[in-house]
Amino acid sequence: MKHILPTITALWALLLQHSNSLQIQRRDDLSYSEPSYPSPWMDPEADGWQDAYAKAKDFVSQLTLLEKVNLTTGVGWMSERCVGNAGSIPRLGMRGLCMQDGPLGIRISDYNSVFPSGMTAAATWDRGLMYRRGKAIGDESKGKGINVLLGPAAGPLGRLPAGGRNWEGFSPDPWLSGVGFAETIMGVQDAGVIATAKHWVGNEQEHFRQAGEAQGYGYDIDESMSSNIDDKTMHELYMWPFQDAVRAGVGAVMCAYTQVNNSYSCQNSKIMNGLLKHELGFQGFVMSDWQAQHAGAATAVAGLDMTMPGDTSFNTGVSYWGANLTLAVLNGTVPEYRVDDMAMRIMAAFFKVGQEVEQPDINFSSWTRDTIGPVHAVAEKDIKQVNFQVDVRDNHGDLIREIAARATVLLKNEGALPLKKPKLLAVIGEDAGPNPDGPNGCSDRGCNQGTLALGWGSGTSNLPYLVTPDMALQQRALQDGSRYESIFDNWGAADQIQTLVSQEDATSIVFVNADAGEGFINVDDNMGDRKNLTLWNNGDILIKKVSAICPNTIVVIHSVGPVLIDDYKNNPNITAIVWAALPGQESGNSLVDVLYGRVNPAGRTPFTWGKTREDYGVHLLEEANNGNGAPQDTFSEGVYIDYRHFDSKNITPTYEFGYGLSYTTFEYSNIKVRKTHAGAYVAAEGETMEAPTFGDSEGEGGDLADYQYADNIDPVTLFIYPYLNGTTGEEASGDPYYGMNPEDFLPEGATDSSAQPLHPAGGQPGGNPGLWDVMYVVSATIKNTGDLVGDEVPQLYVSLGGTDDPPKVLRGFDRIRIDPGHSAVFRADITRRDLSNWDVVSQNWVISDCTKKVYIGSSSRNIQLEAKLK
């Protein structure tokens, strides 16, 4: 006898009613997210999507309602081989889609590479390397049978320096983050894998991101935190990189756990329908973060297209969608066009990256490293070979080594570097050595033992090997004939350290780190977010002890973001400081390349290093502040985060945004500004077509008897199916209140299928095409005045000139290799978007009448050239 857990249609209406009443009750005293309906449908003429739309239309037109619903609904946690799996279409030969983490490599797999983090890639300031990294991650994902890579990330953007997942993204500067986002996405999708831009939007800390997670840490809250963001800040800061992602053609966007203005991200019609699909013209699909869906019909009409992992809570077998979504279409609660659009968006993204209906099978299991195991792990059913040990690494180790070396930032150098066959090399600190439990000894890297190559959480990957700094340095010392000793004890080896580093001719390298990660893992009371900005494992004391003895002390920092080092930065015995970020599997090799001068450092810090935690002006919300309701995190600082805040308050940082030294020197001259003949900006006008429907479906009013389990189906326990479990609405839903009129609980316009006006700032993927018109071309001459070949990273900043604008904002950069005594020309385009502000009244981008200036320099504070934009 089939036993399917009761479905929960009743919760749709109740949750939506509850959500709406809370919003109405609290509108006067809490931030409020205005509704935006209906959910926009795909545009068959959208730039870059025409062919994908046509292929998706052909495919979706063959589907039944049950098959469309199966595409949109995850099969349940651990019910298939990937961390997320959508249902299959067996009739047409299509297996279920495989969704797999993550942003720096394949999670919980084997024979894959671990790449430098997104933040590390941003520190290269090299578009080409960002793209190549994305392409290589995509190639490896393709080789494992993955359809959708759950990355890259630009949310969190990095508002909070202690934010736990900042390292998964790129930079707190939206322009640099947008470049890294877009280049990575194009690389992944050129490899034939759908990229996922996450987390949409304002998910800037781990504390309180999920009520259940916070309850596990002892917090008495019933709802997840609300990120309260005003319209101008949303557009000019947090949306900015996602706009670049949409323009780059990203296939998927993941909505976040948190609320935005007191509406859950995955049922927030304003951010999904209004901002993402309407204004930005996003043509792909929106998937939920894992268990970030809190309602059924409400999420469908608000713009959610796929629910992951499918069940309401892990391993319950109950889903807000699945059978409930089937029933919702049949009873008229959710319009048929909305489910058709979900299926179209998923399949258009699928075809856009070149995937085919008949595709290779998934060749790994996320749930076991054994070769033989269950396909359906939670049910322990269908035992066969699930891991094929397919090696997808290719020669990516070389690329990883190159990226990490070119990302390494030389913060201080008093002539100590590059090393030249030191007589005695003394390496101190556990961060130089291995994790005694092995490189993958802690699940999802949820500890801080040995050298830090990546943070912790779902954004991690299993290391195929890890070249520690100790390994690589010792190998180089043997090659040079240097004497070499290393001590990994940060706590109890004071006498041994003193004996070693006090010896004549000793060059001491102290390795220290600071870690962070996702909130479901707690490391030393760091609940994802960092408790502070100091070094971990006694690192600050270790530096002071060694530098008090050794007059040639070099400090190497592996960290997830800025750390406080002013207490010892200026110590004359500290002759060099190196930030090596989160380098991935080739950690030691890439570092040795820089320390010994094989690579002339040109990494630039993608964030600001403050003297104190208070210097940043924004603070982690660590205590619930709304009773047992949703903690309220109001982004009152607006666009003033990181260097924008430091500049506006005239705070001197330890190291400014964009800073980094080289083994050579450069000279800037000859700035030129050329104004183009860009046309006038024209707001988008006109209307969409009416909502189309596709496929073989009775839709509203269909006979429920036609949607039951077929006799030949033996349901897998806890697996989510689209089939109904009864021939009446009451039986199928398990809802005693079944039959409520949708007009009584769905927002006005939620089911409207008529043609809709275009957004004035929209019109195409990425927004109004006029935003990308080039207004000015700026150039400057850069000369290498030193004795070594090296890369320089000229940076272009713009002053928008308004009283509410930061003193300057990044709007261009390049990484240029220049031979000694030679010059190169740096050029950067300035687009209309680069010069615009968001006008909250007209709901469009406008260029103010304020005087605008352009600055070129080697960092945000080291400005060499400037000119007016006329």
Short mmCIF file of N, CA and C in Angstrom, two decimals, residues 518-636:
data_model
loop_
_atom_site.label_atom_id
_atom_site.label_comp_id
_atom_site.label_asym_id
_atom_site.label_seq_id
_atom_site.Cartn_x
_atom_site.Cartn_y
_atom_site.Cartn_z
N GLU A 518 30.03 29.30 7.43
CA GLU A 518 28.57 29.30 7.44
C GLU A 518 28.03 28.98 8.84
N GLY A 519 26.86 29.52 9.15
CA GLY A 519 26.34 29.50 10.50
C GLY A 519 25.92 28.16 11.05
N PHE A 520 25.78 27.13 10.22
CA PHE A 520 25.38 25.84 10.78
C PHE A 520 26.54 25.15 11.49
N ILE A 521 27.75 25.70 11.37
CA ILE A 521 28.91 25.16 12.06
C ILE A 521 29.43 26.23 13.03
N ASN A 522 29.73 25.80 14.24
CA ASN A 522 30.26 26.68 15.28
C ASN A 522 31.69 26.24 15.56
N VAL A 523 32.65 27.13 15.34
CA VAL A 523 34.05 26.83 15.63
C VAL A 523 34.52 27.78 16.71
N ASP A 524 34.81 27.23 17.88
CA ASP A 524 35.32 28.03 19.00
C ASP A 524 34.42 29.23 19.28
N ASP A 525 33.12 28.98 19.32
CA ASP A 525 32.11 30.01 19.60
C ASP A 525 32.00 31.07 18.50
N ASN A 526 32.57 30.82 17.35
CA ASN A 526 32.34 31.67 16.19
C ASN A 526 31.21 31.01 15.39
N MET A 527 30.01 31.54 15.55
CA MET A 527 28.82 30.92 14.95
C MET A 527 28.69 31.36 13.49
N GLY A 528 29.68 30.99 12.72
CA GLY A 528 29.76 31.43 11.34
C GLY A 528 30.50 32.75 11.25
N ASP A 529 29.87 33.81 11.74
CA ASP A 529 30.51 35.12 11.81
C ASP A 529 31.64 35.09 12.82
N ARG A 530 32.65 35.94 12.61
CA ARG A 530 33.76 36.03 13.56
C ARG A 530 33.35 36.81 14.81
N LYS A 531 33.82 36.36 15.97
CA LYS A 531 33.56 37.06 17.22
C LYS A 531 34.29 38.40 17.26
N ASN A 532 35.40 38.48 16.57
CA ASN A 532 36.23 39.69 16.59
C ASN A 532 37.09 39.69 15.33
N LEU A 533 37.95 40.67 15.21
CA LEU A 533 38.81 40.78 14.04
C LEU A 533 40.27 40.48 14.37
N THR A 534 40.49 39.83 15.49
CA THR A 534 41.86 39.46 15.86
C THR A 534 42.23 38.13 15.22
N LEU A 535 43.51 37.80 15.30
CA LEU A 535 43.99 36.54 14.76
C LEU A 535 43.58 35.39 15.67
N TRP A 536 43.50 34.21 15.11
CA TRP A 536 43.09 33.02 15.86
C TRP A 536 44.32 32.31 16.43
N ASN A 537 44.03 31.41 17.36
CA ASN A 537 45.03 30.48 17.90
C ASN A 537 46.29 31.19 18.41
N ASN A 538 46.06 32.28 19.17
CA ASN A 538 47.17 32.98 19.82
C ASN A 538 48.09 33.67 18.81
N GLY A 539 47.57 33.93 17.61
CA GLY A 539 48.41 34.46 16.54
C GLY A 539 49.05 35.80 16.86
N ASP A 540 48.29 36.72 17.46
CA ASP A 540 48.85 38.03 17.78
C ASP A 540 50.02 37.92 18.75
N ILE A 541 49.87 37.09 19.78
CA ILE A 541 50.94 36.90 20.76
C ILE A 541 52.15 36.25 20.10
N LEU A 542 51.90 35.29 19.22
CA LEU A 542 52.99 34.60 18.53
C LEU A 542 53.83 35.58 17.72
N ILE A 543 53.18 36.47 17.01
CA ILE A 543 53.91 37.48 16.23
C ILE A 543 54.76 38.35 17.14
N LYS A 544 54.18 38.80 18.23
CA LYS A 544 54.92 39.67 19.15
C LYS A 544 56.11 38.96 19.77
N LYS A 545 55.95 37.69 20.11
CA LYS A 545 57.06 36.94 20.72
C LYS A 545 58.22 36.78 19.75
N VAL A 546 57.91 36.39 18.53
CA VAL A 546 58.97 36.16 17.56
C VAL A 546 59.64 37.47 17.17
N SER A 547 58.85 38.50 16.90
CA SER A 547 59.42 39.77 16.45
C SER A 547 60.18 40.49 17.57
N ALA A 548 59.92 40.15 18.82
CA ALA A 548 60.69 40.73 19.92
C ALA A 548 62.11 40.18 19.97
N ILE A 549 62.30 39.03 19.32
CA ILE A 549 63.60 38.36 19.37
C ILE A 549 64.34 38.47 18.05
N CYS A 550 63.62 38.23 16.96
CA CYS A 550 64.27 38.14 15.64
C CYS A 550 64.16 39.45 14.89
N PRO A 551 65.28 40.06 14.48
CA PRO A 551 65.22 41.34 13.76
C PRO A 551 64.80 41.24 12.31
N ASN A 552 64.58 40.02 11.83
CA ASN A 552 64.12 39.83 10.45
C ASN A 552 62.93 38.87 10.46
N THR A 553 61.79 39.41 10.90
CA THR A 553 60.57 38.62 11.04
C THR A 553 59.59 38.95 9.93
N ILE A 554 59.20 37.97 9.20
CA ILE A 554 58.20 38.11 8.12
C ILE A 554 56.90 37.48 8.61
N VAL A 555 55.79 38.17 8.42
CA VAL A 555 54.48 37.69 8.85
C VAL A 555 53.66 37.32 7.62
N VAL A 556 53.11 36.11 7.62
CA VAL A 556 52.21 35.67 6.56
C VAL A 556 50.84 35.41 7.18
N ILE A 557 49.82 36.04 6.60
CA ILE A 557 48.45 35.95 7.12
C ILE A 557 47.57 35.24 6.11
N HIS A 558 46.93 34.16 6.53
CA HIS A 558 45.82 33.56 5.78
C HIS A 558 44.55 33.96 6.51
N SER A 559 43.64 34.61 5.84
CA SER A 559 42.43 35.05 6.54
C SER A 559 41.26 35.19 5.59
N VAL A 560 40.07 35.24 6.21
CA VAL A 560 38.81 35.37 5.49
C VAL A 560 38.45 36.84 5.25
N GLY A 561 39.27 37.74 5.72
CA GLY A 561 39.00 39.17 5.61
C GLY A 561 40.01 39.94 6.43
N PRO A 562 39.71 41.21 6.75
CA PRO A 562 40.68 42.02 7.48
C PRO A 562 40.88 41.53 8.91
N VAL A 563 42.10 41.73 9.42
CA VAL A 563 42.42 41.49 10.82
C VAL A 563 43.13 42.72 11.36
N LEU A 564 43.12 42.87 12.67
CA LEU A 564 43.71 44.04 13.32
C LEU A 564 45.18 43.77 13.62
N ILE A 565 46.07 44.56 13.02
CA ILE A 565 47.51 44.29 13.16
C ILE A 565 48.29 45.54 13.55
N ASP A 566 47.61 46.61 13.93
CA ASP A 566 48.31 47.85 14.22
C ASP A 566 49.22 47.76 15.44
N ASP A 567 48.96 46.83 16.34
CA ASP A 567 49.80 46.71 17.53
C ASP A 567 51.25 46.37 17.19
N TYR A 568 51.48 45.77 16.06
CA TYR A 568 52.84 45.34 15.73
C TYR A 568 53.24 45.66 14.29
N LYS A 569 52.35 46.21 13.52
CA LYS A 569 52.64 46.46 12.10
C LYS A 569 53.92 47.28 11.91
N ASN A 570 54.11 48.28 12.74
CA ASN A 570 55.25 49.19 12.58
C ASN A 570 56.49 48.76 13.36
N ASN A 571 56.46 47.61 13.98
CA ASN A 571 57.64 47.09 14.66
C ASN A 571 58.77 46.95 13.64
N PRO A 572 59.92 47.61 13.88
CA PRO A 572 61.00 47.54 12.88
C PRO A 572 61.55 46.14 12.67
N ASN A 573 61.34 45.24 13.64
CA ASN A 573 61.79 43.86 13.47
C ASN A 573 60.89 43.07 12.53
N ILE A 574 59.68 43.59 12.29
CA ILE A 574 58.80 42.97 11.29
C ILE A 574 59.13 43.60 9.95
N THR A 575 59.85 42.87 9.15
CA THR A 575 60.40 43.42 7.91
C THR A 575 59.51 43.22 6.70
N ALA A 576 58.49 42.38 6.84
CA ALA A 576 57.54 42.19 5.73
C ALA A 576 56.25 41.59 6.28
N ILE A 577 55.14 41.96 5.67
CA ILE A 577 53.83 41.38 5.98
C ILE A 577 53.17 41.00 4.67
N VAL A 578 52.68 39.78 4.61
CA VAL A 578 52.08 39.24 3.39
C VAL A 578 50.68 38.72 3.73
N TRP A 579 49.68 39.15 2.95
CA TRP A 579 48.35 38.57 3.07
C TRP A 579 48.19 37.56 1.94
N ALA A 580 48.05 36.28 2.31
CA ALA A 580 47.96 35.20 1.32
C ALA A 580 46.54 34.69 1.15
N ALA A 581 45.57 35.38 1.74
CA ALA A 581 44.14 35.12 1.53
C ALA A 581 43.77 33.68 1.84
N LEU A 582 42.89 33.07 1.01
CA LEU A 582 42.50 31.67 1.11
C LEU A 582 42.87 31.01 -0.22
N PRO A 583 44.07 30.41 -0.28
CA PRO A 583 44.66 30.08 -1.59
C PRO A 583 44.25 28.77 -2.21
N GLY A 584 43.55 27.88 -1.48
CA GLY A 584 43.21 26.59 -2.06
C GLY A 584 44.34 25.59 -1.94
N GLN A 585 44.28 24.55 -2.77
CA GLN A 585 45.11 23.37 -2.60
C GLN A 585 46.60 23.60 -2.84
N GLU A 586 46.97 24.63 -3.61
CA GLU A 586 48.38 24.88 -3.93
C GLU A 586 48.99 25.94 -3.01
N SER A 587 48.44 26.07 -1.82
CA SER A 587 48.79 27.15 -0.90
C SER A 587 50.29 27.40 -0.78
N GLY A 588 51.05 26.40 -0.39
CA GLY A 588 52.48 26.60 -0.17
C GLY A 588 53.24 26.96 -1.43
N ASN A 589 52.91 26.29 -2.54
CA ASN A 589 53.62 26.58 -3.80
C ASN A 589 53.40 28.02 -4.25
N SER A 590 52.16 28.47 -4.17
CA SER A 590 51.88 29.85 -4.63
C SER A 590 52.57 30.87 -3.73
N LEU A 591 52.64 30.59 -2.44
CA LEU A 591 53.30 31.51 -1.53
C LEU A 591 54.81 31.56 -1.79
N VAL A 592 55.42 30.42 -1.99
CA VAL A 592 56.85 30.37 -2.28
C VAL A 592 57.16 31.13 -3.57
N ASP A 593 56.26 31.04 -4.54
CA ASP A 593 56.47 31.78 -5.79
C ASP A 593 56.62 33.27 -5.53
N VAL A 594 55.87 33.79 -4.58
CA VAL A 594 55.94 35.22 -4.26
C VAL A 594 57.11 35.53 -3.34
N LEU A 595 57.28 34.75 -2.30
CA LEU A 595 58.34 35.03 -1.32
C LEU A 595 59.72 35.00 -1.96
N TYR A 596 59.92 34.16 -2.95
CA TYR A 596 61.22 34.03 -3.59
C TYR A 596 61.32 34.79 -4.91
N GLY A 597 60.26 35.51 -5.28
CA GLY A 597 60.34 36.40 -6.43
C GLY A 597 60.08 35.77 -7.77
N ARG A 598 59.67 34.50 -7.79
CA ARG A 598 59.28 33.92 -9.08
C ARG A 598 58.09 34.68 -9.65
N VAL A 599 57.21 35.14 -8.76
CA VAL A 599 56.09 36.01 -9.13
C VAL A 599 56.28 37.33 -8.40
N ASN A 600 56.34 38.41 -9.15
CA ASN A 600 56.41 39.75 -8.55
C ASN A 600 55.01 40.11 -8.06
N PRO A 601 54.83 40.30 -6.75
CA PRO A 601 53.46 40.48 -6.24
C PRO A 601 52.77 41.71 -6.82
N ALA A 602 51.49 41.51 -7.15
CA ALA A 602 50.66 42.62 -7.62
C ALA A 602 49.24 42.46 -7.12
N GLY A 603 49.03 41.56 -6.16
CA GLY A 603 47.72 41.47 -5.54
C GLY A 603 47.38 42.76 -4.83
N ARG A 604 46.10 43.07 -4.81
CA ARG A 604 45.63 44.30 -4.13
C ARG A 604 44.50 43.91 -3.18
N THR A 605 44.51 44.46 -2.00
CA THR A 605 43.50 44.08 -1.03
C THR A 605 42.12 44.50 -1.52
N PRO A 606 41.17 43.56 -1.54
CA PRO A 606 39.82 43.88 -2.03
C PRO A 606 38.90 44.43 -0.95
N PHE A 607 39.46 44.79 0.20
CA PHE A 607 38.71 45.38 1.31
C PHE A 607 39.67 46.29 2.08
N THR A 608 39.13 47.04 3.02
CA THR A 608 39.93 47.95 3.84
C THR A 608 40.34 47.28 5.13
N TRP A 609 41.58 47.51 5.55
CA TRP A 609 42.08 47.04 6.83
C TRP A 609 41.99 48.20 7.82
N GLY A 610 41.08 48.10 8.79
CA GLY A 610 40.92 49.15 9.78
C GLY A 610 41.83 48.96 10.98
N LYS A 611 42.01 50.02 11.73
CA LYS A 611 42.83 49.96 12.95
C LYS A 611 42.05 49.32 14.10
N THR A 612 40.74 49.52 14.12
CA THR A 612 39.88 48.93 15.14
C THR A 612 38.61 48.43 14.48
N ARG A 613 37.88 47.59 15.20
CA ARG A 613 36.62 47.10 14.67
C ARG A 613 35.64 48.26 14.52
N GLU A 614 35.71 49.23 15.42
CA GLU A 614 34.79 50.37 15.38
C GLU A 614 35.03 51.26 14.17
N ASP A 615 36.22 51.21 13.59
CA ASP A 615 36.52 52.05 12.43
C ASP A 615 35.59 51.79 11.27
N TYR A 616 35.01 50.61 11.19
CA TYR A 616 34.19 50.25 10.04
C TYR A 616 32.79 50.86 10.09
N GLY A 617 32.37 51.31 11.24
CA GLY A 617 31.11 52.03 11.35
C GLY A 617 29.86 51.17 11.32
N VAL A 618 29.97 49.90 11.00
CA VAL A 618 28.83 48.98 11.00
C VAL A 618 29.18 47.82 11.91
N HIS A 619 28.16 47.24 12.51
CA HIS A 619 28.41 46.23 13.51
C HIS A 619 27.52 45.02 13.30
N LEU A 620 28.08 43.87 13.56
CA LEU A 620 27.33 42.62 13.51
C LEU A 620 26.19 42.67 14.53
N LEU A 621 24.99 42.28 14.09
CA LEU A 621 23.88 42.18 15.02
C LEU A 621 24.01 40.85 15.76
N GLU A 622 24.37 40.93 17.03
CA GLU A 622 24.67 39.72 17.81
C GLU A 622 23.60 39.38 18.84
N GLU A 623 22.66 40.28 19.08
CA GLU A 623 21.60 40.02 20.03
C GLU A 623 20.25 40.30 19.37
N ALA A 624 19.28 39.44 19.64
CA ALA A 624 17.94 39.64 19.11
C ALA A 624 17.38 40.95 19.67
N ASN A 625 16.76 41.75 18.83
CA ASN A 625 16.33 43.09 19.25
C ASN A 625 14.85 43.35 18.99
N ASN A 626 14.08 42.27 18.79
CA ASN A 626 12.67 42.45 18.47
C ASN A 626 11.83 41.40 19.21
N GLY A 627 12.15 41.25 20.51
CA GLY A 627 11.47 40.21 21.25
C GLY A 627 11.77 38.85 20.64
N ASN A 628 10.74 38.02 20.52
CA ASN A 628 10.95 36.74 19.85
C ASN A 628 10.55 36.79 18.38
N GLY A 629 10.32 38.00 17.86
CA GLY A 629 10.05 38.17 16.44
C GLY A 629 11.33 38.25 15.64
N ALA A 630 11.22 38.65 14.39
CA ALA A 630 12.39 38.73 13.51
C ALA A 630 13.35 39.81 13.99
N PRO A 631 14.61 39.47 14.29
CA PRO A 631 15.58 40.51 14.60
C PRO A 631 15.67 41.51 13.46
N GLN A 632 15.77 42.79 13.81
CA GLN A 632 15.76 43.86 12.81
C GLN A 632 17.17 44.41 12.62
N ASP A 633 17.69 44.26 11.41
CA ASP A 633 19.02 44.78 11.07
C ASP A 633 18.85 45.87 10.03
N THR A 634 18.86 47.09 10.48
CA THR A 634 18.61 48.23 9.60
C THR A 634 19.93 48.74 9.03
N PHE A 635 20.01 48.77 7.72
CA PHE A 635 21.23 49.19 7.04
C PHE A 635 21.27 50.71 6.96
N SER A 636 21.33 51.35 8.12
CA SER A 636 21.22 52.81 8.19
C SER A 636 22.42 53.54 7.63
#
